[in-house]
Amino acid sequence: MGQVFSLTFDKSDLESSSDADISEQAFASEVGLSEPKGSSDIDGLSSDNDNNGQASTSNNDENGQGSSSNNGEINEVESSKYLRTERVYSSKNDKTSEDITSKNPRTEEEDDFRGPLGRISPSKKRSYLIILSVVIITILLAIIIPLSVHFTLRGTKNSSSSSTTLSFSTTFSTTEEKIDYIIKLTFPESEYENAIGTPQYKAFNWLVTSYYNDTNNSDDLLQESKKILPQFVLKTLYYSTVDEDDEFGGWIEKDNWVNGSSEECDWYGIMCAADGDVVGINLSNNHLVGGIPSELTALKGLIKLEFSYNELTSISSSIGRFDKLSSLEIHHNDMMGQLPSEVIEISHNLLTDDEKAVIEILSPTFMELEQNIFVRSAQYEAFKWVVNHAAAFDNLDGCQNKMAQQYSLSTLFFATNGQHWNRKENWENDQDECNWNWVYTGGFTRGISCNKAGEVTSMKLGINNMEGTIPFEIGYLTSLTWLDLSHNYLDSFIVSEIGQLTNLSGLFLQGNRITGTIPSSLAQLTNLKYLRLDHTELSGTIPIELYNNTWKVSRSGNILGPTVDCDRVECEFCSCL
């Protein structure tokens, strides 16, 4: 049976030992070394503090080292080694050795880890930390991977040297699942599969039945998305703007949109870059009806959009998100409703500096100028004319009135088919609108006349093959005293802005196809002496406010008053025809 030695020593002795010493004692214990060589017994050592701090109770030599045996001197380092060897040995054979354990207690950090459920051994601590790390990493991967796939599929590759590509394989049991997965990544809130009859529903079903790719030969989902997504977007555009009940078949040109090439770059009006990305759509003058859908913004590479000369009624505000667009043409869509502010903003940003300068001058006078010039036919053409002739003005800041008159008259010209008027001498060929006139035999001047201040006071365009509508911009010509548009082919209705022409003494609209009711704003024309509304399709009531006007009196002394079709117009003081 091994001996147990009881030693008393200073704690500083233990602290001065290195980790290498501890390993050496552990090894000595394992091989059975229980006593130091040259000694049969080791006396206990005690340490006390003297006046200077520390002193040894054993016999010390000059260097402070003492012998603990009768056979020779053992230095303090060797004693420390044997003490630790004995401690390891005795701890294995006698668990009740309190002297050793009480002199060198291990801290909680060395022996165990105190967790929320009690003390945990270091090995268990490591296991728990590993498990916790695995759980956290798994959660993060579950979040990061889908997001990475989503944003990568939506991204565009503009530079092969700098862009990062993502190519991965996945399995779909049907082509329908693949198409649905790709579309939902870009349009997660879309419910096309349940919205039967919508353009999105029709586009999805067309892809399912017409997609020509063999799913067994391609497992690159990113590459697949570059084909499926653009086709879904373009087919949604098609079904949103085609009148399938039209007797002429809807769109005028639709090569490969319905049947034909599976490559969207071969479809009529579609322009693609070298890498196959759709960069342009030109469907002008193609009998498009309805509205431009929001899905179009998924084509991030678009730089050109042309939908002019159609019958569109709306356009999505999301068009304003295009950051590469350099051309947006939606003019000559007179059925268009109110343009979203986002579309107006991006359209304005695409204007030239000269165009922006003219808009700045005209906007205070025509409050919805941009709302109209971007989509309305006549307003667009008139604006272009003014811009092209603005350079003739020496000072744009001082020509607001002249420019506004030219814009108003030009709008009338384009709104009433001015290119086919019977007489249009000098109309828009001269910089000065006061010269837009001609002289008949006998010296009668027709066309535009102005006063000395250069303000338009007379417009005589009767019997001139005018066809179309009277634009509301005519209300700006407040100096007009005479307006004769009689015996033409004007249709639609009388715009209420005519009531702003308070200086009018003569208004002649007879012999046209004008329909609708007589606007109440005519009550403001208190200077009228002549009013001809007969031989039209007008109905309603002549405002009673006009009764006190100083009307033209006939030779027989009768007040002629307004002339109307009394079977459709109520008027107590009018002449009937």
Coordinates of C-alpha atoms in Angstrom, one line a residue:
M1 CA 0.0 0.0 0.0
G2 CA 1.4 3.4 -1.0
Q3 CA 2.4 5.9 1.5
V4 CA 0.6 9.2 1.9
F5 CA 2.7 12.2 2.7
S6 CA 1.4 15.3 4.3
L7 CA 3.2 18.5 3.3
T8 CA 2.7 22.1 4.3
F9 CA 3.9 24.6 1.7
D10 CA 3.5 28.1 0.6
K11 CA 0.9 28.8 -2.1
S12 CA 3.4 30.9 -4.1
D13 CA 5.4 27.7 -4.6
L14 CA 2.5 26.2 -6.6
E15 CA 1.9 29.3 -8.6
S16 CA 5.5 29.4 -9.7
S17 CA 5.3 26.0 -11.3
S18 CA 4.8 25.8 -15.0
D19 CA 2.3 23.8 -17.0
A20 CA 5.1 21.7 -18.2
D21 CA 5.9 20.7 -14.6
I22 CA 2.3 19.6 -14.0
S23 CA 2.4 17.4 -17.1
E24 CA 5.7 15.8 -15.8
Q25 CA 4.1 15.0 -12.4
A26 CA 1.1 13.5 -14.1
F27 CA 3.4 11.2 -16.1
A28 CA 5.4 10.3 -12.9
S29 CA 2.2 9.3 -11.2
E30 CA 1.2 7.1 -14.0
V31 CA 4.4 5.1 -14.1
G32 CA 4.3 4.5 -10.3
L33 CA 6.8 7.0 -9.0
S34 CA 5.8 7.6 -5.3
E35 CA 9.0 8.9 -3.6
P36 CA 11.8 11.1 -4.7
K37 CA 15.2 9.4 -5.2
G38 CA 17.6 9.6 -2.2
S39 CA 14.9 10.1 0.4
S40 CA 12.9 7.8 2.5
D41 CA 10.8 10.5 4.1
I42 CA 9.9 14.1 3.6
D43 CA 9.2 16.3 6.5
G44 CA 6.4 18.8 6.3
L45 CA 7.2 22.2 5.4
S46 CA 5.6 25.3 6.9
S47 CA 5.7 28.9 5.9
D48 CA 5.0 31.9 8.0
N49 CA 5.3 35.6 7.5
D50 CA 8.1 37.4 9.2
N51 CA 8.7 41.2 9.4
N52 CA 9.8 41.2 5.8
G53 CA 6.9 39.0 4.5
Q54 CA 8.0 35.4 4.1
A55 CA 10.2 32.9 6.0
S56 CA 10.8 29.2 5.9
T57 CA 10.6 27.0 9.0
S58 CA 13.2 24.6 7.6
N59 CA 16.9 25.1 7.5
N60 CA 17.7 27.4 4.6
D61 CA 21.0 27.9 2.9
E62 CA 22.3 31.3 1.6
N63 CA 20.0 31.4 -1.4
G64 CA 16.8 30.6 0.6
Q65 CA 16.8 26.9 -0.3
G66 CA 16.5 24.3 2.4
S67 CA 16.8 20.5 2.5
S68 CA 13.9 18.3 3.4
S69 CA 15.9 15.1 3.8
N70 CA 19.0 13.7 5.6
N71 CA 20.7 12.5 2.4
G72 CA 21.3 15.7 0.5
E73 CA 20.0 19.0 -0.7
I74 CA 17.1 19.2 -3.1
N75 CA 16.4 22.6 -4.5
E76 CA 13.0 24.2 -4.3
V77 CA 12.0 23.4 -7.9
E78 CA 12.7 19.7 -7.5
S79 CA 10.8 19.7 -4.2
S80 CA 7.9 21.3 -5.9
K81 CA 7.9 18.6 -8.6
Y82 CA 7.9 15.8 -6.0
L83 CA 5.2 17.5 -4.0
R84 CA 3.0 17.5 -7.1
T85 CA 3.9 14.0 -7.9
E86 CA 3.0 12.9 -4.4
R87 CA -0.3 14.9 -4.7
V88 CA -1.3 13.2 -7.8
Y89 CA -0.4 9.8 -6.4
S90 CA -2.1 10.3 -3.1
S91 CA -5.2 11.7 -4.7
K92 CA -5.6 8.4 -6.6
N93 CA -5.2 6.3 -3.5
D94 CA -6.8 8.4 -0.8
K95 CA -9.7 10.7 -1.6
T96 CA -9.7 12.1 1.9
S97 CA -6.4 13.9 1.8
E98 CA -7.7 17.3 2.8
D99 CA -4.2 18.9 3.3
I100 CA -3.5 18.8 -0.4
T101 CA -6.9 19.8 -1.7
S102 CA -7.3 22.6 0.8
K103 CA -4.0 24.2 -0.1
N104 CA -4.6 24.3 -3.9
P105 CA -8.4 24.4 -4.6
R106 CA -9.5 24.6 -8.2
T107 CA -11.8 27.4 -9.2
E108 CA -15.3 26.9 -10.7
E109 CA -14.0 28.0 -14.1
E110 CA -11.4 25.2 -14.0
D111 CA -13.6 22.4 -12.7
D112 CA -17.0 23.1 -14.3
F113 CA -19.3 25.4 -16.1
R114 CA -22.4 26.7 -14.2
G115 CA -25.3 26.8 -16.7
P116 CA -28.9 27.7 -16.2
L117 CA -29.6 24.1 -15.1
G118 CA -26.7 23.7 -12.8
R119 CA -23.0 22.8 -13.1
I120 CA -21.9 21.4 -16.5
S121 CA -18.6 19.7 -17.1
P122 CA -16.3 21.2 -19.6
S123 CA -16.8 18.3 -22.0
K124 CA -20.6 18.8 -21.9
K125 CA -20.1 22.5 -22.2
R126 CA -18.2 22.0 -25.5
S127 CA -20.9 19.6 -26.7
Y128 CA -23.7 22.1 -26.0
L129 CA -21.8 24.9 -27.7
I130 CA -21.3 22.8 -30.8
I131 CA -25.0 21.9 -30.9
L132 CA -26.0 25.5 -30.4
S133 CA -23.6 26.6 -33.2
V134 CA -25.1 24.0 -35.6
V135 CA -28.6 25.2 -34.9
I136 CA -27.7 28.9 -35.4
I137 CA -25.9 28.2 -38.7
T138 CA -28.8 26.1 -39.9
I139 CA -31.3 28.9 -39.2
L140 CA -29.1 31.5 -40.9
L141 CA -28.7 29.3 -44.0
A142 CA -32.4 28.7 -44.2
I143 CA -32.9 32.5 -44.4
I144 CA -29.9 33.5 -46.5
I145 CA -30.1 30.9 -49.3
P146 CA -33.7 31.7 -50.4
L147 CA -32.9 35.5 -50.3
S148 CA -29.8 34.9 -52.3
V149 CA -31.7 32.9 -54.9
H150 CA -34.4 35.6 -55.1
F151 CA -32.2 38.6 -55.6
T152 CA -29.9 36.8 -57.9
L153 CA -32.7 35.7 -60.2
R154 CA -34.0 39.3 -60.2
G155 CA -30.6 40.8 -60.9
T156 CA -29.1 41.5 -64.3
K157 CA -25.7 40.6 -65.6
N158 CA -24.3 43.7 -67.3
S159 CA -20.6 42.8 -67.2
S160 CA -19.2 39.4 -67.5
S161 CA -16.0 40.5 -65.8
S162 CA -17.6 42.1 -62.8
S163 CA -21.0 40.4 -62.3
T164 CA -21.6 37.5 -60.0
T165 CA -23.6 34.6 -61.5
L166 CA -25.6 32.0 -59.7
S167 CA -26.1 28.6 -61.3
F168 CA -27.8 25.8 -59.4
S169 CA -29.8 22.7 -60.0
T170 CA -33.3 21.9 -58.8
T171 CA -36.0 19.5 -59.6
F172 CA -39.5 20.2 -60.8
S173 CA -42.0 17.4 -61.6
T174 CA -43.7 19.6 -64.2
T175 CA -43.0 22.6 -66.4
E176 CA -45.9 24.3 -64.7
E177 CA -44.1 24.1 -61.3
K178 CA -41.0 25.6 -62.7
I179 CA -42.8 28.5 -64.4
D180 CA -44.8 29.2 -61.3
Y181 CA -41.7 29.1 -59.1
I182 CA -39.8 31.6 -61.3
I183 CA -42.7 34.0 -61.6
K184 CA -43.5 34.0 -57.9
L185 CA -39.9 35.0 -57.1
T186 CA -40.5 38.3 -58.9
F187 CA -44.2 38.7 -58.3
P188 CA -44.8 37.0 -54.9
E189 CA -48.2 38.6 -54.4
S190 CA -49.5 37.7 -57.8
E191 CA -52.6 35.4 -57.8
Y192 CA -52.8 34.8 -61.5
E193 CA -53.5 31.1 -61.0
N194 CA -56.8 31.9 -59.3
A195 CA -57.7 35.1 -61.3
I196 CA -59.3 33.4 -64.2
G197 CA -59.6 35.5 -67.3
T198 CA -57.1 38.1 -66.3
P199 CA -54.1 39.0 -68.6
Q200 CA -51.8 37.4 -66.0
Y201 CA -53.8 34.2 -65.9
K202 CA -53.8 34.0 -69.7
A203 CA -50.0 34.7 -69.9
F204 CA -49.3 31.9 -67.4
N205 CA -51.4 29.4 -69.2
W206 CA -49.9 30.3 -72.5
L207 CA -46.4 29.7 -71.1
V208 CA -47.4 26.3 -69.6
T209 CA -48.8 25.1 -73.0
S210 CA -46.2 26.8 -75.3
Y211 CA -42.9 26.7 -73.4
Y212 CA -40.6 24.8 -75.7
N213 CA -37.7 24.0 -73.4
D214 CA -37.0 20.4 -72.4
T215 CA -36.8 20.4 -68.6
N216 CA -34.6 17.3 -68.7
N217 CA -31.9 19.0 -70.7
S218 CA -31.5 22.1 -68.5
D219 CA -31.2 22.4 -64.8
D220 CA -29.8 25.9 -64.7
L221 CA -32.7 27.8 -63.0
L222 CA -31.1 31.2 -63.6
Q223 CA -30.9 30.6 -67.3
E224 CA -34.4 29.4 -67.4
S225 CA -35.7 32.5 -65.6
K226 CA -34.1 34.7 -68.2
K227 CA -36.4 33.2 -70.7
I228 CA -39.6 32.5 -68.7
L229 CA -39.9 35.8 -66.9
P230 CA -39.6 38.1 -70.0
Q231 CA -42.1 36.0 -71.9
F232 CA -44.6 36.1 -69.0
V233 CA -44.2 39.9 -68.8
L234 CA -44.6 40.4 -72.6
K235 CA -47.6 38.1 -72.9
T236 CA -49.2 40.0 -70.0
L237 CA -48.7 43.2 -71.9
Y238 CA -50.3 41.5 -75.0
Y239 CA -53.4 40.3 -73.2
S240 CA -53.7 43.7 -71.4
T241 CA -53.8 45.7 -74.6
V242 CA -55.5 43.5 -77.2
D243 CA -59.2 43.5 -78.0
E244 CA -59.7 39.8 -78.7
D245 CA -63.3 40.5 -79.8
D246 CA -62.2 43.0 -82.5
E247 CA -63.4 42.0 -85.9
F248 CA -59.9 42.8 -87.3
G249 CA -58.1 40.6 -84.9
G250 CA -56.8 43.1 -82.3
W251 CA -53.3 44.3 -82.9
I252 CA -52.4 45.3 -86.4
E253 CA -49.0 43.6 -86.2
K254 CA -48.4 40.7 -83.9
D255 CA -45.9 38.4 -85.7
N256 CA -44.8 35.5 -83.4
W257 CA -46.7 36.9 -80.4
V258 CA -49.3 34.3 -80.6
N259 CA -47.8 31.5 -82.7
G260 CA -44.3 31.2 -84.1
S261 CA -40.8 31.6 -82.6
S262 CA -40.3 30.7 -78.9
E263 CA -37.7 33.4 -78.7
E264 CA -39.2 36.7 -77.5
C265 CA -36.5 38.6 -79.4
D266 CA -38.2 37.5 -82.6
W267 CA -41.6 38.9 -81.6
Y268 CA -42.8 42.0 -83.5
G269 CA -41.6 45.3 -81.9
I270 CA -39.2 43.6 -79.4
M271 CA -35.6 44.7 -79.4
C272 CA -32.9 42.7 -77.5
A273 CA -29.3 43.2 -76.6
A274 CA -26.5 40.8 -77.6
D275 CA -27.0 38.8 -74.4
G276 CA -30.7 38.3 -75.1
D277 CA -32.1 40.9 -72.6
V278 CA -35.1 42.9 -73.8
V279 CA -34.0 46.5 -74.1
G280 CA -36.8 48.0 -76.2
I281 CA -40.5 47.8 -77.1
N282 CA -42.0 49.6 -80.1
L283 CA -45.7 49.0 -80.6
S284 CA -46.7 52.4 -81.9
N285 CA -49.7 52.7 -84.2
N286 CA -50.6 49.1 -83.5
H287 CA -54.2 49.4 -82.2
L288 CA -53.4 48.9 -78.6
V289 CA -56.3 49.4 -76.2
G290 CA -56.6 49.2 -72.5
G291 CA -53.7 49.8 -70.1
I292 CA -50.0 49.2 -69.8
P293 CA -49.6 46.7 -66.9
S294 CA -47.2 47.0 -63.9
E295 CA -45.5 43.7 -64.8
L296 CA -43.5 45.5 -67.5
T297 CA -41.1 46.9 -64.8
A298 CA -39.6 43.4 -64.4
L299 CA -37.7 44.0 -67.6
K300 CA -35.0 46.0 -65.8
G301 CA -32.9 46.5 -69.0
L302 CA -35.5 48.5 -70.9
I303 CA -34.2 51.7 -72.4
K304 CA -36.9 52.4 -74.9
L305 CA -40.7 52.3 -74.8
E306 CA -42.9 53.5 -77.6
F307 CA -46.7 53.2 -77.4
S308 CA -47.7 56.3 -79.3
Y309 CA -50.7 56.5 -81.8
N310 CA -52.8 54.0 -80.0
E311 CA -56.0 53.9 -77.9
L312 CA -54.5 53.3 -74.5
T313 CA -56.6 54.3 -71.5
S314 CA -54.1 53.9 -68.6
I315 CA -50.5 53.3 -67.8
S316 CA -49.1 51.8 -64.6
S317 CA -47.3 54.2 -62.2
S318 CA -44.6 51.6 -61.8
I319 CA -43.2 52.8 -65.2
G320 CA -41.6 55.5 -63.2
R321 CA -39.2 52.9 -61.6
F322 CA -37.2 52.4 -64.8
D323 CA -33.7 53.8 -64.1
K324 CA -32.2 53.0 -67.6
L325 CA -35.1 54.4 -69.7
S326 CA -33.9 56.9 -72.3
S327 CA -37.1 57.1 -74.4
L328 CA -40.8 57.0 -73.4
E329 CA -43.3 57.8 -76.2
I330 CA -47.0 57.6 -75.2
H331 CA -48.3 60.6 -77.1
H332 CA -51.3 60.4 -79.4
N333 CA -53.3 58.3 -76.9
D334 CA -56.3 60.6 -76.6
M335 CA -58.3 58.0 -74.7
M336 CA -55.7 58.1 -71.9
G337 CA -56.9 59.0 -68.4
Q338 CA -55.0 60.9 -65.8
L339 CA -51.3 60.2 -65.9
P340 CA -49.7 59.0 -62.7
S341 CA -47.3 61.5 -61.2
E342 CA -44.5 59.0 -61.5
V343 CA -45.0 58.7 -65.3
I344 CA -45.1 62.5 -65.6
E345 CA -41.8 62.8 -63.6
I346 CA -39.9 60.3 -65.7
S347 CA -41.3 61.8 -68.9
H348 CA -40.2 65.2 -67.8
N349 CA -36.7 63.9 -67.0
L350 CA -36.4 62.6 -70.5
L351 CA -37.1 66.0 -72.1
T352 CA -34.4 68.1 -73.7
D353 CA -33.2 71.4 -72.1
D354 CA -35.1 73.4 -74.8
E355 CA -38.3 71.5 -74.0
K356 CA -37.9 72.0 -70.3
A357 CA -37.4 75.7 -70.9
V358 CA -40.7 76.0 -72.8
I359 CA -42.5 74.0 -70.2
E360 CA -41.3 76.4 -67.5
I361 CA -42.7 79.3 -69.5
L362 CA -46.1 77.8 -70.4
S363 CA -46.9 75.9 -67.2
P364 CA -48.1 78.9 -65.2
T365 CA -50.7 79.5 -67.9
F366 CA -51.7 75.9 -68.7
M367 CA -51.9 74.2 -65.4
E368 CA -52.0 70.6 -66.8
L369 CA -49.5 71.2 -69.6
E370 CA -47.4 68.1 -69.0
Q371 CA -50.4 66.0 -68.3
N372 CA -51.6 66.7 -71.8
I373 CA -48.5 67.1 -74.0
F374 CA -47.2 63.7 -73.0
V375 CA -50.3 61.8 -74.3
R376 CA -52.7 64.1 -76.2
S377 CA -52.1 64.3 -80.0
A378 CA -52.9 68.0 -80.6
Q379 CA -51.1 69.2 -77.4
Y380 CA -48.1 67.2 -78.2
E381 CA -47.8 68.5 -81.8
A382 CA -48.4 72.1 -80.7
F383 CA -45.7 71.8 -78.0
K384 CA -43.2 70.4 -80.5
W385 CA -43.9 73.3 -82.9
V386 CA -43.4 75.9 -80.2
V387 CA -40.2 74.3 -79.1
N388 CA -38.9 74.2 -82.6
H389 CA -39.6 77.9 -83.1
A390 CA -38.7 79.2 -79.6
A391 CA -35.1 79.9 -80.8
A392 CA -36.5 82.8 -82.8
F393 CA -37.3 84.7 -79.7
D394 CA -34.5 87.0 -78.5
N395 CA -35.6 86.6 -74.9
L396 CA -37.7 83.6 -73.8
D397 CA -38.5 85.2 -70.4
G398 CA -40.2 88.2 -72.1
C399 CA -42.3 86.2 -74.6
Q400 CA -44.7 84.3 -72.4
N401 CA -47.8 85.9 -73.9
K402 CA -46.7 85.3 -77.5
M403 CA -45.7 81.8 -76.8
A404 CA -49.0 81.0 -75.1
Q405 CA -50.9 82.4 -78.0
Q406 CA -48.9 80.3 -80.4
Y407 CA -49.4 77.2 -78.3
S408 CA -53.2 77.8 -78.2
L409 CA -53.6 78.4 -81.9
S410 CA -51.3 75.5 -82.8
T411 CA -53.4 73.2 -80.6
L412 CA -56.5 74.3 -82.5
F413 CA -54.7 73.6 -85.8
F414 CA -53.7 70.1 -84.9
A415 CA -56.9 69.2 -83.1
T416 CA -59.0 70.1 -86.1
N417 CA -57.0 68.4 -88.8
G418 CA -55.2 71.5 -89.9
Q419 CA -53.1 69.8 -92.5
H420 CA -56.3 69.3 -94.5
W421 CA -57.8 72.8 -94.1
N422 CA -59.0 74.5 -97.3
R423 CA -57.0 77.6 -96.5
K424 CA -54.0 77.7 -94.1
E425 CA -51.7 80.3 -95.7
N426 CA -48.9 81.3 -93.4
W427 CA -50.5 79.2 -90.7
E428 CA -47.5 78.1 -88.7
N429 CA -45.1 79.1 -91.5
D430 CA -44.5 82.5 -90.0
Q431 CA -43.0 83.2 -86.6
D432 CA -45.6 85.8 -85.8
E433 CA -49.1 84.3 -85.3
C434 CA -50.7 87.6 -86.3
N435 CA -49.7 86.9 -89.9
W436 CA -51.5 83.6 -90.0
N437 CA -54.2 84.9 -92.3
W438 CA -55.2 85.4 -95.9
V439 CA -57.3 87.9 -97.9
Y440 CA -60.3 87.0 -100.0
T441 CA -61.3 88.9 -103.2
G442 CA -62.9 92.1 -102.1
G443 CA -60.5 92.7 -99.3
F444 CA -62.0 90.4 -96.7
T445 CA -59.3 89.1 -94.3
R446 CA -59.7 85.6 -93.0
G447 CA -57.7 83.7 -90.4
I448 CA -56.1 85.5 -87.5
S449 CA -56.2 89.2 -86.7
C450 CA -54.5 91.0 -83.9
N451 CA -54.6 94.4 -82.2
K452 CA -51.7 96.8 -81.9
A453 CA -50.5 95.0 -78.8
G454 CA -50.1 91.8 -80.7
E455 CA -53.1 90.2 -79.0
V456 CA -55.4 87.9 -81.1
T457 CA -58.8 89.6 -81.4
S458 CA -60.4 87.8 -84.3
M459 CA -60.5 84.2 -85.6
K460 CA -62.4 83.7 -88.8
L461 CA -62.2 80.0 -90.0
G462 CA -65.7 79.3 -91.3
I463 CA -66.2 76.9 -94.2
N464 CA -62.6 75.6 -94.0
N465 CA -62.9 71.8 -93.7
M466 CA -62.1 71.8 -90.0
E467 CA -62.6 68.3 -88.5
G468 CA -62.3 67.2 -84.9
T469 CA -62.8 68.9 -81.6
I470 CA -62.4 72.4 -80.2
P471 CA -59.6 72.2 -77.7
F472 CA -59.9 73.7 -74.2
E473 CA -56.7 75.8 -74.8
I474 CA -58.9 78.2 -76.8
G475 CA -60.0 79.7 -73.5
Y476 CA -56.6 81.4 -73.1
L477 CA -57.3 83.8 -76.0
T478 CA -59.2 86.2 -73.8
S479 CA -58.8 89.2 -76.1
L480 CA -60.9 87.5 -78.8
T481 CA -64.0 89.5 -79.8
W482 CA -65.0 87.4 -82.8
L483 CA -64.9 83.7 -83.2
D484 CA -66.3 82.1 -86.4
L485 CA -65.9 78.3 -86.8
S486 CA -69.1 77.8 -88.7
H487 CA -70.0 75.3 -91.4
N488 CA -67.2 72.8 -90.7
Y489 CA -67.2 69.2 -89.4
L490 CA -66.4 69.8 -85.8
D491 CA -67.8 67.2 -83.4
S492 CA -67.7 66.4 -79.7
F493 CA -69.0 69.2 -77.5
I494 CA -68.5 72.9 -76.7
V495 CA -65.8 73.1 -74.1
S496 CA -66.6 75.1 -71.0
E497 CA -63.4 77.2 -71.4
I498 CA -65.2 79.2 -74.1
G499 CA -66.9 81.0 -71.2
Q500 CA -63.5 82.6 -70.4
L501 CA -63.7 84.6 -73.6
T502 CA -65.6 87.4 -71.9
N503 CA -64.8 90.0 -74.6
L504 CA -66.7 88.1 -77.4
S505 CA -69.3 89.9 -79.3
G506 CA -69.8 87.3 -81.9
L507 CA -69.8 83.5 -81.6
F508 CA -70.6 81.4 -84.6
L509 CA -70.7 77.6 -84.3
Q510 CA -73.6 76.8 -86.6
G511 CA -73.5 74.1 -89.2
N512 CA -71.3 71.6 -87.3
R513 CA -71.7 68.2 -85.8
I514 CA -71.4 69.5 -82.2
T515 CA -73.3 67.4 -79.7
G516 CA -74.0 67.5 -76.0
T517 CA -75.6 70.2 -73.9
I518 CA -75.0 73.9 -74.0
P519 CA -72.4 74.7 -71.3
S520 CA -73.6 77.0 -68.5
S521 CA -70.4 78.9 -68.7
L522 CA -71.9 80.8 -71.7
A523 CA -73.7 82.9 -69.1
Q524 CA -70.3 84.7 -68.6
L525 CA -70.4 86.1 -72.2
T526 CA -72.4 89.2 -71.4
N527 CA -70.9 91.2 -74.3
L528 CA -72.4 88.8 -77.0
K529 CA -74.4 90.4 -79.7
Y530 CA -74.4 87.5 -82.1
L531 CA -74.8 83.8 -81.2
R532 CA -75.4 81.1 -83.8
L533 CA -75.9 77.6 -82.5
D534 CA -78.4 76.3 -85.1
H535 CA -77.9 73.3 -87.4
T536 CA -76.0 71.4 -84.7
E537 CA -76.9 68.5 -82.4
L538 CA -76.8 70.6 -79.3
S539 CA -79.5 70.4 -76.7
G540 CA -80.3 72.1 -73.4
T541 CA -81.0 75.7 -72.4
I542 CA -79.6 79.0 -73.3
P543 CA -78.6 80.7 -70.0
I544 CA -81.1 83.3 -68.8
E545 CA -78.2 85.5 -67.9
L546 CA -77.8 86.3 -71.7
Y547 CA -81.3 87.7 -71.9
N548 CA -80.2 91.3 -71.0
N549 CA -77.5 91.4 -73.6
T550 CA -77.6 94.1 -76.3
W551 CA -78.6 91.7 -79.1
K552 CA -78.6 92.7 -82.7
V553 CA -81.9 94.2 -83.8
S554 CA -83.4 93.5 -87.2
R555 CA -84.6 96.2 -89.6
S556 CA -88.1 95.6 -88.5
G557 CA -87.2 96.3 -84.9
N558 CA -87.3 92.8 -83.7
I559 CA -84.5 91.5 -81.4
L560 CA -82.8 88.7 -83.2
G561 CA -81.1 87.2 -80.2
P562 CA -79.4 83.8 -80.3
T563 CA -80.3 81.5 -83.2
V564 CA -80.9 77.9 -82.1
D565 CA -82.8 74.8 -83.1
C566 CA -85.8 75.3 -81.0
D567 CA -86.9 71.6 -81.1
R568 CA -83.9 70.7 -78.9
V569 CA -82.9 74.0 -77.2
E570 CA -85.1 75.9 -74.8
C571 CA -84.9 79.7 -75.1
E572 CA -87.5 82.3 -74.5
F573 CA -85.7 85.1 -76.4
C574 CA -84.1 83.1 -79.2
S575 CA -84.7 83.0 -83.0
C576 CA -85.7 79.5 -84.1
L577 CA -84.5 77.6 -87.2

